[in-house]
Short mmCIF file of C-alpha atoms and ligand atoms in Angstrom, two decimals:
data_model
loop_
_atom_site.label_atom_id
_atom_site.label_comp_id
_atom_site.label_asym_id
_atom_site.label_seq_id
_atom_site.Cartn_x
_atom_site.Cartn_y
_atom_site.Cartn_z
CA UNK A 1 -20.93 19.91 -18.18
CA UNK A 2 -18.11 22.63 -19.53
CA UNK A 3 -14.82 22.51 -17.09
CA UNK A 4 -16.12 21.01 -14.21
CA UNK A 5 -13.29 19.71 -11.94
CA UNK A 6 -12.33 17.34 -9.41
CA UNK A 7 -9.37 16.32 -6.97
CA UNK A 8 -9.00 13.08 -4.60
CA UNK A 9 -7.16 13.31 -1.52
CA UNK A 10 -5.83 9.34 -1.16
CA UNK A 11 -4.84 8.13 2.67
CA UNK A 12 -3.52 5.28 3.09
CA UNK A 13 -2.27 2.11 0.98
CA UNK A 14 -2.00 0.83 -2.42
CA UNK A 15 -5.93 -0.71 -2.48
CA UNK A 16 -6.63 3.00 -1.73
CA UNK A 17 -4.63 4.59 -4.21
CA UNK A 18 -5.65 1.76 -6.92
CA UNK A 19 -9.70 3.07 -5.69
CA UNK A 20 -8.96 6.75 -6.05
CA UNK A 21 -7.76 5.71 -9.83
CA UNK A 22 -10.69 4.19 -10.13
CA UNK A 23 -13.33 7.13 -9.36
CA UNK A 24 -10.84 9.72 -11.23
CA UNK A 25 -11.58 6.92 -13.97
CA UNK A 26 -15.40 7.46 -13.32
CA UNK A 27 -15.36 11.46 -12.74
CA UNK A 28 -13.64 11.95 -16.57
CA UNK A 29 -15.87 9.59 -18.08
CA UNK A 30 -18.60 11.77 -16.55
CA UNK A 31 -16.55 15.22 -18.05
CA UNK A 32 -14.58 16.19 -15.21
CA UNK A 33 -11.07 17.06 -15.67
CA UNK A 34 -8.46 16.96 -12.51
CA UNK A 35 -7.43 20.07 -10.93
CA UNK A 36 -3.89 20.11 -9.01
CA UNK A 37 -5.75 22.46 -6.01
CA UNK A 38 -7.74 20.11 -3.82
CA UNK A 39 -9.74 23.72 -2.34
CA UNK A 40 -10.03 24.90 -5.95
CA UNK A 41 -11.65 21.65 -7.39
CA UNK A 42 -15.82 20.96 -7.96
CA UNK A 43 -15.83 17.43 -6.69
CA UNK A 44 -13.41 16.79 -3.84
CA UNK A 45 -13.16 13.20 -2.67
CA UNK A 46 -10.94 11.78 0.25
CA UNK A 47 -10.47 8.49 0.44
CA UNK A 48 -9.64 7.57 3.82
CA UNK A 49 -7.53 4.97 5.92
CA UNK A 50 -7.86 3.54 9.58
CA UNK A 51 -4.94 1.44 9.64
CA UNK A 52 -3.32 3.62 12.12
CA UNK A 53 -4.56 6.52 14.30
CA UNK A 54 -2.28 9.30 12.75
CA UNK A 55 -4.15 8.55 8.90
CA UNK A 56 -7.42 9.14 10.96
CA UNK A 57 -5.79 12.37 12.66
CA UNK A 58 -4.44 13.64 8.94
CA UNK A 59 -8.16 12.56 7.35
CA UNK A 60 -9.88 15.04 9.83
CA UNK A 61 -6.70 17.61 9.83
CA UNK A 62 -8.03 17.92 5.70
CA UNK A 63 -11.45 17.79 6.18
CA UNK A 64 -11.45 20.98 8.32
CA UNK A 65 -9.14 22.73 5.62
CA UNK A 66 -12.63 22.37 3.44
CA UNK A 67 -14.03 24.56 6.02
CA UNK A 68 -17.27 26.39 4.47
CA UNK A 69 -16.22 25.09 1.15
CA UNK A 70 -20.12 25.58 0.16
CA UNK A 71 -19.81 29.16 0.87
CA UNK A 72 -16.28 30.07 -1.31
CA UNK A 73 -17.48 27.37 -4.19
CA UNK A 74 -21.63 27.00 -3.93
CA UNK A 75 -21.59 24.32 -6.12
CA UNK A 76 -18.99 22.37 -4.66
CA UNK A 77 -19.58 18.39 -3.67
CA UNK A 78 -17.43 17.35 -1.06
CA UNK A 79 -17.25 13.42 -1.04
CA UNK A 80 -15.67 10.85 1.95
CA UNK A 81 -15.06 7.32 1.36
CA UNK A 82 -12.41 4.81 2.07
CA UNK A 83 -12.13 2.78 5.07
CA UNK A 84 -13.31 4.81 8.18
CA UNK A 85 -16.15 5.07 6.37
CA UNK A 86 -16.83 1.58 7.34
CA UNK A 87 -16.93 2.50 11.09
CA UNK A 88 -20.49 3.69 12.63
CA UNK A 89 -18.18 6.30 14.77
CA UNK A 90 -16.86 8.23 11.49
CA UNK A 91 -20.35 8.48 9.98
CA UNK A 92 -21.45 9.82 13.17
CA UNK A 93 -18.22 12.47 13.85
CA UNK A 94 -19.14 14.04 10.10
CA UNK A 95 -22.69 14.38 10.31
CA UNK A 96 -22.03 15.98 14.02
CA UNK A 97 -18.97 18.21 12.96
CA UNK A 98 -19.05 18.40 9.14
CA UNK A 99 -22.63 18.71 8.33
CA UNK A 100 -21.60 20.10 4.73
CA UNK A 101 -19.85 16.87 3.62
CA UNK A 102 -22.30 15.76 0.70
CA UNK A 103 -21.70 12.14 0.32
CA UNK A 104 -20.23 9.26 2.05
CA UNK A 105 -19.72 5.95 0.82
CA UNK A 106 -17.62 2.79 1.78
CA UNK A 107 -14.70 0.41 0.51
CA UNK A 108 -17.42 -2.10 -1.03
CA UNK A 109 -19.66 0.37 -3.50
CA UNK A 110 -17.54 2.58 -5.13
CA UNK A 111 -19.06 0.98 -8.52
CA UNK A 112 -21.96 2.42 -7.48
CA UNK A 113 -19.74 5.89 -7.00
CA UNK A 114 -21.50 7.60 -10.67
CA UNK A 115 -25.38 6.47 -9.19
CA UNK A 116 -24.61 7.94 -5.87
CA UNK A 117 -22.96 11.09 -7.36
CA UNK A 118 -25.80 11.68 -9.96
CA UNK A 119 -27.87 11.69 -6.91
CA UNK A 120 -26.26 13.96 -5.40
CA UNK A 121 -25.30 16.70 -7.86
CA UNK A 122 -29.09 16.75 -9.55
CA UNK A 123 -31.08 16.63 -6.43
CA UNK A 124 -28.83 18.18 -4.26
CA UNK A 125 -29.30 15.11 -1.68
CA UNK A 126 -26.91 14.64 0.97
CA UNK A 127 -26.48 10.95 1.03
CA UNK A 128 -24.89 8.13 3.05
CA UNK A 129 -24.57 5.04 1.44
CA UNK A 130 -22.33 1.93 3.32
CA UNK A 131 -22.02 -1.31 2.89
CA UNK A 132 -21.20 -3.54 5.28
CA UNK A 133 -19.79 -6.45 2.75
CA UNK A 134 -18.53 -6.66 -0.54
CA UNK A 135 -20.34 -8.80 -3.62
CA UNK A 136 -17.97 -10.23 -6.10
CA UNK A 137 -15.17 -7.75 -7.26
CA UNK A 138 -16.35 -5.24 -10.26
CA UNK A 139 -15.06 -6.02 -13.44
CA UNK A 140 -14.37 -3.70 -16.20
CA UNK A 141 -14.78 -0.27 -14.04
CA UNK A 142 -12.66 2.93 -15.84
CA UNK A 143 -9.66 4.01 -14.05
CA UNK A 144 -7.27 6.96 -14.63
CA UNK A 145 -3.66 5.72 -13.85
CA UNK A 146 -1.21 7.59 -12.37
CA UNK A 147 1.60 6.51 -14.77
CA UNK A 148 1.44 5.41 -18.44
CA UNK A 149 4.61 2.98 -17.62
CA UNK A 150 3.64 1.12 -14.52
CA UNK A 151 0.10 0.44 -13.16
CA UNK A 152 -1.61 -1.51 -10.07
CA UNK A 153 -3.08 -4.10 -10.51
CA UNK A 154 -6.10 -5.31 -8.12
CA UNK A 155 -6.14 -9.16 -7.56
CA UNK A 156 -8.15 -9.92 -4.49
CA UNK A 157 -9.31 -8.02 -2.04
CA UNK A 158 -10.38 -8.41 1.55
CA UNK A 159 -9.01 -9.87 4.43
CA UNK A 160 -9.67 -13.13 6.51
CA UNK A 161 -6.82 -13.15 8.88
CA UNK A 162 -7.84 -11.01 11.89
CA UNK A 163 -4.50 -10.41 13.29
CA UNK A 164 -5.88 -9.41 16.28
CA UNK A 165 -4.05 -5.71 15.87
CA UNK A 166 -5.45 -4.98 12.38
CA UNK A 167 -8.51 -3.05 11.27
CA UNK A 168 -8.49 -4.10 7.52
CA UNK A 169 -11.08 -7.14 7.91
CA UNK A 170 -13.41 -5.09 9.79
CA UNK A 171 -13.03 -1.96 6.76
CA UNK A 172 -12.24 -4.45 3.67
CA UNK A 173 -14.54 -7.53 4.37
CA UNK A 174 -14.13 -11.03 3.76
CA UNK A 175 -11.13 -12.04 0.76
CA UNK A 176 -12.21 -12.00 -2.56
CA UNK A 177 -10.40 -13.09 -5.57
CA UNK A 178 -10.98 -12.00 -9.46
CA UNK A 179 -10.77 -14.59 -12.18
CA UNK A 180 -7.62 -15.17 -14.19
CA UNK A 181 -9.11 -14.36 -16.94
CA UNK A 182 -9.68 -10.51 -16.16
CA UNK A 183 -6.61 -10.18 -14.96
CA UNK A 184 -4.71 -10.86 -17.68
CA UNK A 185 -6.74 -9.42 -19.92
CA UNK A 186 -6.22 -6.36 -18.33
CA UNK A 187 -2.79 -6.95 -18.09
CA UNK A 188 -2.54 -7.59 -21.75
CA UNK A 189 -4.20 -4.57 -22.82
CA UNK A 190 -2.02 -2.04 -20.39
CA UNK A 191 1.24 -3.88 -22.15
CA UNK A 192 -0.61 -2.48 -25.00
CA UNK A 193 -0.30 0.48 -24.03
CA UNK A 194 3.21 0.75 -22.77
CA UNK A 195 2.57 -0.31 -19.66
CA UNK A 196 6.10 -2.08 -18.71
CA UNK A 197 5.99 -2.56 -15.08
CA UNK A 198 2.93 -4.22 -12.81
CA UNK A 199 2.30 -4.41 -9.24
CA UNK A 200 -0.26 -6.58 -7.92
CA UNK A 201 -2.29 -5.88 -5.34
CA UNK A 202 -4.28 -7.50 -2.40
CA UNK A 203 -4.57 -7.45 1.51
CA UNK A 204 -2.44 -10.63 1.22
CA UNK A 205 -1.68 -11.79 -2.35
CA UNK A 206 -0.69 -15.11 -1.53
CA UNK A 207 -3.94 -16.39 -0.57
CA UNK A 208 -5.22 -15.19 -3.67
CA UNK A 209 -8.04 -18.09 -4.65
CA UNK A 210 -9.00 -17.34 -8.13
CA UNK A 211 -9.41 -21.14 -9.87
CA UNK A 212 -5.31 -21.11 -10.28
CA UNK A 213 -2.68 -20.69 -7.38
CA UNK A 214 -0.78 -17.46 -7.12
CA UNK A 215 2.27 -18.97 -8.15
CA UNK A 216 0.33 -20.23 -11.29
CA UNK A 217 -1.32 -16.81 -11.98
CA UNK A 218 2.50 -15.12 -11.89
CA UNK A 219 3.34 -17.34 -14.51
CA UNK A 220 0.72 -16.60 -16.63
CA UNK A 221 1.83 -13.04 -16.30
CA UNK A 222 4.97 -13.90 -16.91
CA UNK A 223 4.41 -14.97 -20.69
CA UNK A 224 2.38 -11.49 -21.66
CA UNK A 225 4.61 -10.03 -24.01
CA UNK A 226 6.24 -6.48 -23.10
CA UNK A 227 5.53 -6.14 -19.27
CA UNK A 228 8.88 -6.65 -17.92
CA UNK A 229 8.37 -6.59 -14.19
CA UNK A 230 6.23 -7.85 -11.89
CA UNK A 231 5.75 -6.96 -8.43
CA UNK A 232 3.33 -7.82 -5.50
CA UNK A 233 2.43 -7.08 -2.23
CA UNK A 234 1.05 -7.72 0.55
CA UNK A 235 1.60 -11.53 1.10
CA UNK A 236 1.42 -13.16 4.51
CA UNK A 237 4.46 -14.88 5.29
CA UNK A 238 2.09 -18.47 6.16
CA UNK A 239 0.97 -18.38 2.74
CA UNK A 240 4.21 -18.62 1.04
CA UNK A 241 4.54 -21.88 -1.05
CA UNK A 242 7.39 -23.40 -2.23
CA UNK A 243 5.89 -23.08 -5.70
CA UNK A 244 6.03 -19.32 -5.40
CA UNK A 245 9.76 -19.38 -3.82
CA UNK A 246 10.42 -20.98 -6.95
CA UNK A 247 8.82 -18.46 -9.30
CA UNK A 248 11.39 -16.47 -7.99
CA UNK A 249 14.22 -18.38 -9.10
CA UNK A 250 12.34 -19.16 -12.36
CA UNK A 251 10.17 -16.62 -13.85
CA UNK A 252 11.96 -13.79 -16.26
CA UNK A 253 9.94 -10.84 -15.27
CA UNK A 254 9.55 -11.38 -11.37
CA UNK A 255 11.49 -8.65 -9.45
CA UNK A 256 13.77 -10.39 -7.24
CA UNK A 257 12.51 -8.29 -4.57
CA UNK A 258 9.36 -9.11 -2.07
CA UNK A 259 7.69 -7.36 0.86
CA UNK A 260 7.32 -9.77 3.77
CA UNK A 261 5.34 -8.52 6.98
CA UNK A 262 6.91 -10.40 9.66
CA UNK A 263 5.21 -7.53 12.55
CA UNK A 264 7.41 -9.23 15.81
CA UNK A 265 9.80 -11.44 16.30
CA UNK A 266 9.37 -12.80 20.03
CA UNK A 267 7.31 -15.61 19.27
CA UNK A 268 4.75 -15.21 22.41
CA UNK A 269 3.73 -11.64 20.79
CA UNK A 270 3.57 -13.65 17.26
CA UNK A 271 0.89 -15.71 18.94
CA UNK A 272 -0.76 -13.01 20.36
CA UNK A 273 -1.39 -11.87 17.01
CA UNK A 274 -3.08 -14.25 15.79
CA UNK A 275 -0.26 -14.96 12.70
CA UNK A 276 -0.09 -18.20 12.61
CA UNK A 277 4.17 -18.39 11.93
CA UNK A 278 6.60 -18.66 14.50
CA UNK A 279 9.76 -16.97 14.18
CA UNK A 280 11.41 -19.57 13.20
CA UNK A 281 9.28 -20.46 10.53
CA UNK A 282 9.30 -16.80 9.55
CA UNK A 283 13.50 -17.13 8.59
CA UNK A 284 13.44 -20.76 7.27
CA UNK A 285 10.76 -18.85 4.50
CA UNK A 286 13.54 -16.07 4.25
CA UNK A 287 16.43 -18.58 3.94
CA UNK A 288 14.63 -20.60 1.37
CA UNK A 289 13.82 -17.26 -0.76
CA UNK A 290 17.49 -16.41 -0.58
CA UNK A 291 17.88 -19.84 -1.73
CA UNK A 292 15.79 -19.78 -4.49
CA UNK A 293 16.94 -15.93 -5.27
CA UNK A 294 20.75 -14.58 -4.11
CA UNK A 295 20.06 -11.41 -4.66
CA UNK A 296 16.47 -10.90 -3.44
CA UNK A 297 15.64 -7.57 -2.05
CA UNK A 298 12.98 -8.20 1.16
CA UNK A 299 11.47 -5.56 2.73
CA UNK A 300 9.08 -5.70 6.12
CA UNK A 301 6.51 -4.32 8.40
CA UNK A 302 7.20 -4.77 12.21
CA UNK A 303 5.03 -3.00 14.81
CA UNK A 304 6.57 -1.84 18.26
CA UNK A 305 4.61 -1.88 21.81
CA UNK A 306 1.83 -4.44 20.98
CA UNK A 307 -0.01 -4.84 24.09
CA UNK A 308 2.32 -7.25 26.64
CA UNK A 309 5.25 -6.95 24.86
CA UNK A 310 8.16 -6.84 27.08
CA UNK A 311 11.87 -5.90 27.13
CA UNK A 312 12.80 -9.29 26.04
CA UNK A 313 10.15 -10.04 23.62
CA UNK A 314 11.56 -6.67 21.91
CA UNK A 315 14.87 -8.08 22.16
CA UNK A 316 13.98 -11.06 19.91
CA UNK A 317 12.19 -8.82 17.68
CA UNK A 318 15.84 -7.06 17.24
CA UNK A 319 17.38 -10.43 16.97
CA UNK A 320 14.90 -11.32 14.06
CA UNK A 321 15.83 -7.92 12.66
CA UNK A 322 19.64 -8.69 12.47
CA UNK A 323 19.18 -12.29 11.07
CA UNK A 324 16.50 -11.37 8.25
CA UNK A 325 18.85 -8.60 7.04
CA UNK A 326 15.94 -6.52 6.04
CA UNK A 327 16.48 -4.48 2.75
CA UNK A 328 14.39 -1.79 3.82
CA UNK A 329 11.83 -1.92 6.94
CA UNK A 330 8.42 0.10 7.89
CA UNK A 331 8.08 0.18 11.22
CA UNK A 332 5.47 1.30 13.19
CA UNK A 333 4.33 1.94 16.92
CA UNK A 334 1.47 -0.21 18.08
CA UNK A 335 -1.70 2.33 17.78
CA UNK A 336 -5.16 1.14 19.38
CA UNK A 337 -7.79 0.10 16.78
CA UNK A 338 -11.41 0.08 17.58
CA UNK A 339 -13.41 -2.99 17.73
CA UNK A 340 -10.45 -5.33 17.15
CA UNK A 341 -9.15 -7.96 19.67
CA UNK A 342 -6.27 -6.49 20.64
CA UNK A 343 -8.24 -3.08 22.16
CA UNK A 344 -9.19 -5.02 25.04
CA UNK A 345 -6.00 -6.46 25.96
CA UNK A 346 -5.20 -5.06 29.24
CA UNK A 347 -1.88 -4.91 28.81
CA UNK A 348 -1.34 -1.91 26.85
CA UNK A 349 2.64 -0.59 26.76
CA UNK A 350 3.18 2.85 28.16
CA UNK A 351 3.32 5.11 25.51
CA UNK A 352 6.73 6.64 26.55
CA UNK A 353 8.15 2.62 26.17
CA UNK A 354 6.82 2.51 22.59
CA UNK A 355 8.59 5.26 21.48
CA UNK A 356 12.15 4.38 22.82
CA UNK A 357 12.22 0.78 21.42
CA UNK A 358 11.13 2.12 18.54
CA UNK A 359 13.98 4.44 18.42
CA UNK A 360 16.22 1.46 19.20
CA UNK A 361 14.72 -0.53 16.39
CA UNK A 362 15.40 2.21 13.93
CA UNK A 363 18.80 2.26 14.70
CA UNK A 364 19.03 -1.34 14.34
CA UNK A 365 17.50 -1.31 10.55
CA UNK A 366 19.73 1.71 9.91
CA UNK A 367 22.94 0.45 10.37
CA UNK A 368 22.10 -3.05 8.28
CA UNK A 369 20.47 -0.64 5.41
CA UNK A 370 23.90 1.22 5.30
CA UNK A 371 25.69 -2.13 5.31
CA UNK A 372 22.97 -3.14 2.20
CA UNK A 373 23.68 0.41 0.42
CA UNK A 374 27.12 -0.16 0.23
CA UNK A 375 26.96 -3.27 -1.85
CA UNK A 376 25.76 -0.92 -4.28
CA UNK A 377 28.35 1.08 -4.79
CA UNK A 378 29.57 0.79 -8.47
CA UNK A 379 26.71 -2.01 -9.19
CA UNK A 380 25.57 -1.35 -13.07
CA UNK A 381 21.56 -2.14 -13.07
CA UNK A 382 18.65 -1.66 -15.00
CA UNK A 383 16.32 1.27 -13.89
CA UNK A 384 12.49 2.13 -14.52
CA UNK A 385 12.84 6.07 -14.99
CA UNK A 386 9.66 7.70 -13.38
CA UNK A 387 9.71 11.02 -13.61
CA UNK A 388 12.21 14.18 -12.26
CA UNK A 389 13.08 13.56 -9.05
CA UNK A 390 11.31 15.28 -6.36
CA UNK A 391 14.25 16.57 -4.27
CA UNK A 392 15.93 17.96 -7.28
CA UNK A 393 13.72 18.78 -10.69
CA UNK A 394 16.64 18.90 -12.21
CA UNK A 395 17.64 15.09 -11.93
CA UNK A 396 16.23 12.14 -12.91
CA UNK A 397 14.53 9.53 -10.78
CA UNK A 398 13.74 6.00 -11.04
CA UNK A 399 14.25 2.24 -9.87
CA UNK A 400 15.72 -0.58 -9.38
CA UNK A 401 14.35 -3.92 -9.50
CA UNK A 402 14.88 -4.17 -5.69
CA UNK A 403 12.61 -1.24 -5.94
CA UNK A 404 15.27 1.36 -4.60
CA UNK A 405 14.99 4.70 -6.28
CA UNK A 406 18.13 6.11 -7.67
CA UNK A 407 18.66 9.84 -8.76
CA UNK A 408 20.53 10.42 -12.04
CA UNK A 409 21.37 13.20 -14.67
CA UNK A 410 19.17 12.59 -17.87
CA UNK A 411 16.60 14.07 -20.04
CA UNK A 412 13.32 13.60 -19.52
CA UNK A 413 12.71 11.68 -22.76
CA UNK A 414 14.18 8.36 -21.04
CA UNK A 415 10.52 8.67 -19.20
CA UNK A 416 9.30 5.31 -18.97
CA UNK A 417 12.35 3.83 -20.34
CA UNK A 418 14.09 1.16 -18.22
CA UNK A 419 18.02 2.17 -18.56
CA UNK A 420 21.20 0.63 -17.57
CA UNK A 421 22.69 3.13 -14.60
CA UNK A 422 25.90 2.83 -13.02
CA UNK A 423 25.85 3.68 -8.93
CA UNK A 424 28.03 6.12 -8.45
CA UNK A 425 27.09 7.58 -5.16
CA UNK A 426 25.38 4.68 -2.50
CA UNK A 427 24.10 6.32 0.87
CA UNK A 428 21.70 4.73 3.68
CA UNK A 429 19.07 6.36 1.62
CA UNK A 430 19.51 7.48 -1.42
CA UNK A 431 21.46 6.19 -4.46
CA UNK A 432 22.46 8.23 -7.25
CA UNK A 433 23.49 6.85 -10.47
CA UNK A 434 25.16 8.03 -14.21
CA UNK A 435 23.48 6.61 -17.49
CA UNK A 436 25.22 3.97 -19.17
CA UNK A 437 25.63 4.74 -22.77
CA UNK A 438 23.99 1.83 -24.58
N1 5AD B 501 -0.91 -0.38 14.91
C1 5AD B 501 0.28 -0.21 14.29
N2 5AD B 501 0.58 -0.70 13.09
C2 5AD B 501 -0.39 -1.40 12.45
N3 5AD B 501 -0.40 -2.00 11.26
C3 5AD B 501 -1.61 -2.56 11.05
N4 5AD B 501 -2.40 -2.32 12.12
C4 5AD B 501 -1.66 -1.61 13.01
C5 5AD B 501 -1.91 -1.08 14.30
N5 5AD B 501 -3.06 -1.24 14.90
C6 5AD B 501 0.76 -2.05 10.37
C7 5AD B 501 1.17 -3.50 10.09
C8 5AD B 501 0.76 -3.68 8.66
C9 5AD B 501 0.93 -2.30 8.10
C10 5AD B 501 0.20 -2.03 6.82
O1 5AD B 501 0.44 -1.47 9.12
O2 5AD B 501 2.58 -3.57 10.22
O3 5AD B 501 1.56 -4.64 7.99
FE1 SF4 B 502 -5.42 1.78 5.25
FE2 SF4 B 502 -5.62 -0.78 5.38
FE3 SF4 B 502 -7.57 0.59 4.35
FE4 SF4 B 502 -5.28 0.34 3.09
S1 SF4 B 502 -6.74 -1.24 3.55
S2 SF4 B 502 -6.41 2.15 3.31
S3 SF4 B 502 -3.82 0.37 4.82
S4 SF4 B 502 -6.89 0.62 6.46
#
């Protein structure tokens, strides 16, 4: 198969983009080779995300961008996956609106991606193949990573939570862990290859249920020789342990930096969601990390307008906001989700409310983030370099290991290299740095 190509459009998450590496992986064993044009490539795959309704919106904004790609590209196989895929009422919008899309699979077969693909390409089927839950987690799939320095690294998946907001157990099915012993082989053998940075990955990390605790399976990591940091996420502030608190006091290769969902902070909406923490709990976890870890970068999710939330459950979510001290915050506006829980709460927030306490939280994180930048003002620290940076070519970029990216002069041979950098310049968002001459 001379020069066939192939691009993935990826929506959505880390699990997403860890997938997409994944069927890359499987599309170059099978000959392919990527092409940088999505409407110039063979094989186009998106892999999709329904945790919010704009990623749905964006999905089908693409999509129609593909319009009549049979007719410029004949041979062209146009291929949907991802998590919508799991929902009966995506299925049903592409084979009413986008009749030409050749293949559609879910989040719990895409080992069976080169099968369904053969399939397709040699009998010119149009096939839809879902699964409704996963089997144990593939081991030993190919996967084309992204960077030769720092890779993903897939630990569970699945979700058994059901905050009563969330689509993910409905798209990602029930948790499921992979054996130590996978893991750090795989580990192991990316070290090998340069790898120097790992983030782990799962719906919520922390539950992970593989034989060992998490906290036990970070220390394992901890003693492979030449990965020299370690990052998770997600993990689901009830599943903290001490024993992992500690790990971050105790472990050499463990950023000091952790991504903490904490979604509300008025403790009626915390119950509403179905997360099992109270606010209070929420900061004696934060406290104890700080604790454990002075200079611990922690980062959040909070979602604004969840059905029934009033001015003064907002308020507390503010007050949470100034006591945690966030590092960094995503913050998003409460966005219906079919089939979960919280769809048929009657109690929906006016649209028009959403979007000014949003606005008001945003200018709550902002003005503790510029407080947080400042302390970095003249702070000498060792950064990953990733690439050029993408607002200037020119420059450098890279990060910290409070995962901050910092722009410097450099050449691009210090790739891959982590480097001590001085901060010369600290705004809200954006640091920029000089080399330190070692
Ligand atoms: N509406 C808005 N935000 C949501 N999230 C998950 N579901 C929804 C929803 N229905 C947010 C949560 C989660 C992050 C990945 O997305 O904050 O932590
Ligand atoms: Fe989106 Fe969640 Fe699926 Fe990730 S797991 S792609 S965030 S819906």
């Amino acid at each position: 198969m001379a020069n066939k190509t192939y691009h993935i459009v990826t929506f959505g998450c880390q699990m997403n983009e860890r997938d997409s590496e994944t069927l890359a992986g499987m599309l170059e064993d099978l000959g392919y080779t990527y092409c940088p044009e999505f409407k110039a490539a063979d094989v186009c795959i998106l892999n999709t995300c329904s945790v919010r309704e704009n990623a749905d919106k964006r999905f089908y904004g693409v999509l129609g961008q593909l319009k009549n790609p049979h007719e410029e590209n004949p041979g062209r196989i146009v291929c949907v996956c991802g998590c919508m895929m799991q929902q009966q009422i995506h299925i049903d919008t592409l084979k009413a609106k986008y009749p030409w899309v050749d293949l559609v699979f879910g989040t719990h077969n895409i080992a069976e991606f080169p099968k369904l693909y053969a399939n397709v390409a040699e009998q010119h089927a149009k096939i839809v193949d879902v699964w409704q839950d996963g089997e144990a987690i593939a081991e030993g799939l190919p996967a084309k990573r992204e960077y030769p320095f720092k890779a993903y690294v897939s630990i569970m998946q699945g979700c058994n939570n059901f905050c009563t907001y969330c689509i993910v157990p409905y798209t990602r099915g029930r948790e499921r862990s992979r054996a130590p012993q996978p893991i750090l082989e795989e580990i192991k053998c990316l070290a090998a290859g340069g790898t120097k940075e790992i983030m782990l990955l799962g719906q919520n990390v922390n539950s992970y249920a593989g034989g060992i605790s998490f906290a036990q399976l970070l220390k394992e990591i901890d003693k492979i020789e030449g990965i020299e940091r370690v990052r998770f996420m997600t993990s689901h502030p009830k599943d903290i342990s001490d024993e992992l608190i500690e790990c971050f006091g105790s472990l050499k290769h463990l950023c000091h930096q952790i991504h903490l969902p904490v979604q509300a902070g008025s403790d009626r909406v915390l119950k509403r969601m179905n997360r099992h923490y109270d606010s209070a709990k929420y900061l004696e976890i934060i406290r104890k990390l700080r604790k454990a870890c002075p200079d611990i970068a922690i980062s959040t999710d909070i979602i604004v307008g969840f059905p029934g939330e009033t001015e003064e459950d907002f308020m507390s979510t503010l007050d949470l906001v100034r006591q945690a001290e966030y590092d960094s915050a995503f913050t998003f506006i409460y966005s219906v989700r079919h089939g979960t829980p919280a769809e048929k709460y009657e109690d929906q927030v006016p649209e028009d409310v959403k979007h000014e306490r949003f606005n008001r939280l945003v200018d709550v994180i902002h003005e503790i983030q510029e407080k947080k930048a400042a302390a970095y003002q003249d702070a000498v620290l060792p950064v990953l370099i990733e690439g050029p940076s993408k607002t200037d070519p020119s420059m450098l970029t890279g990060r910290t290991e409070s995962n901050k990216t910092v722009d410097l002069p450099g050449d691009p041979s210090l790739i891959g290299k982590i480097v001590p950098v001085k901060i010369v310049k600290a705004q809200t968002f954006s640091l920029y740095g000089k080399l330190i001459e070692q």
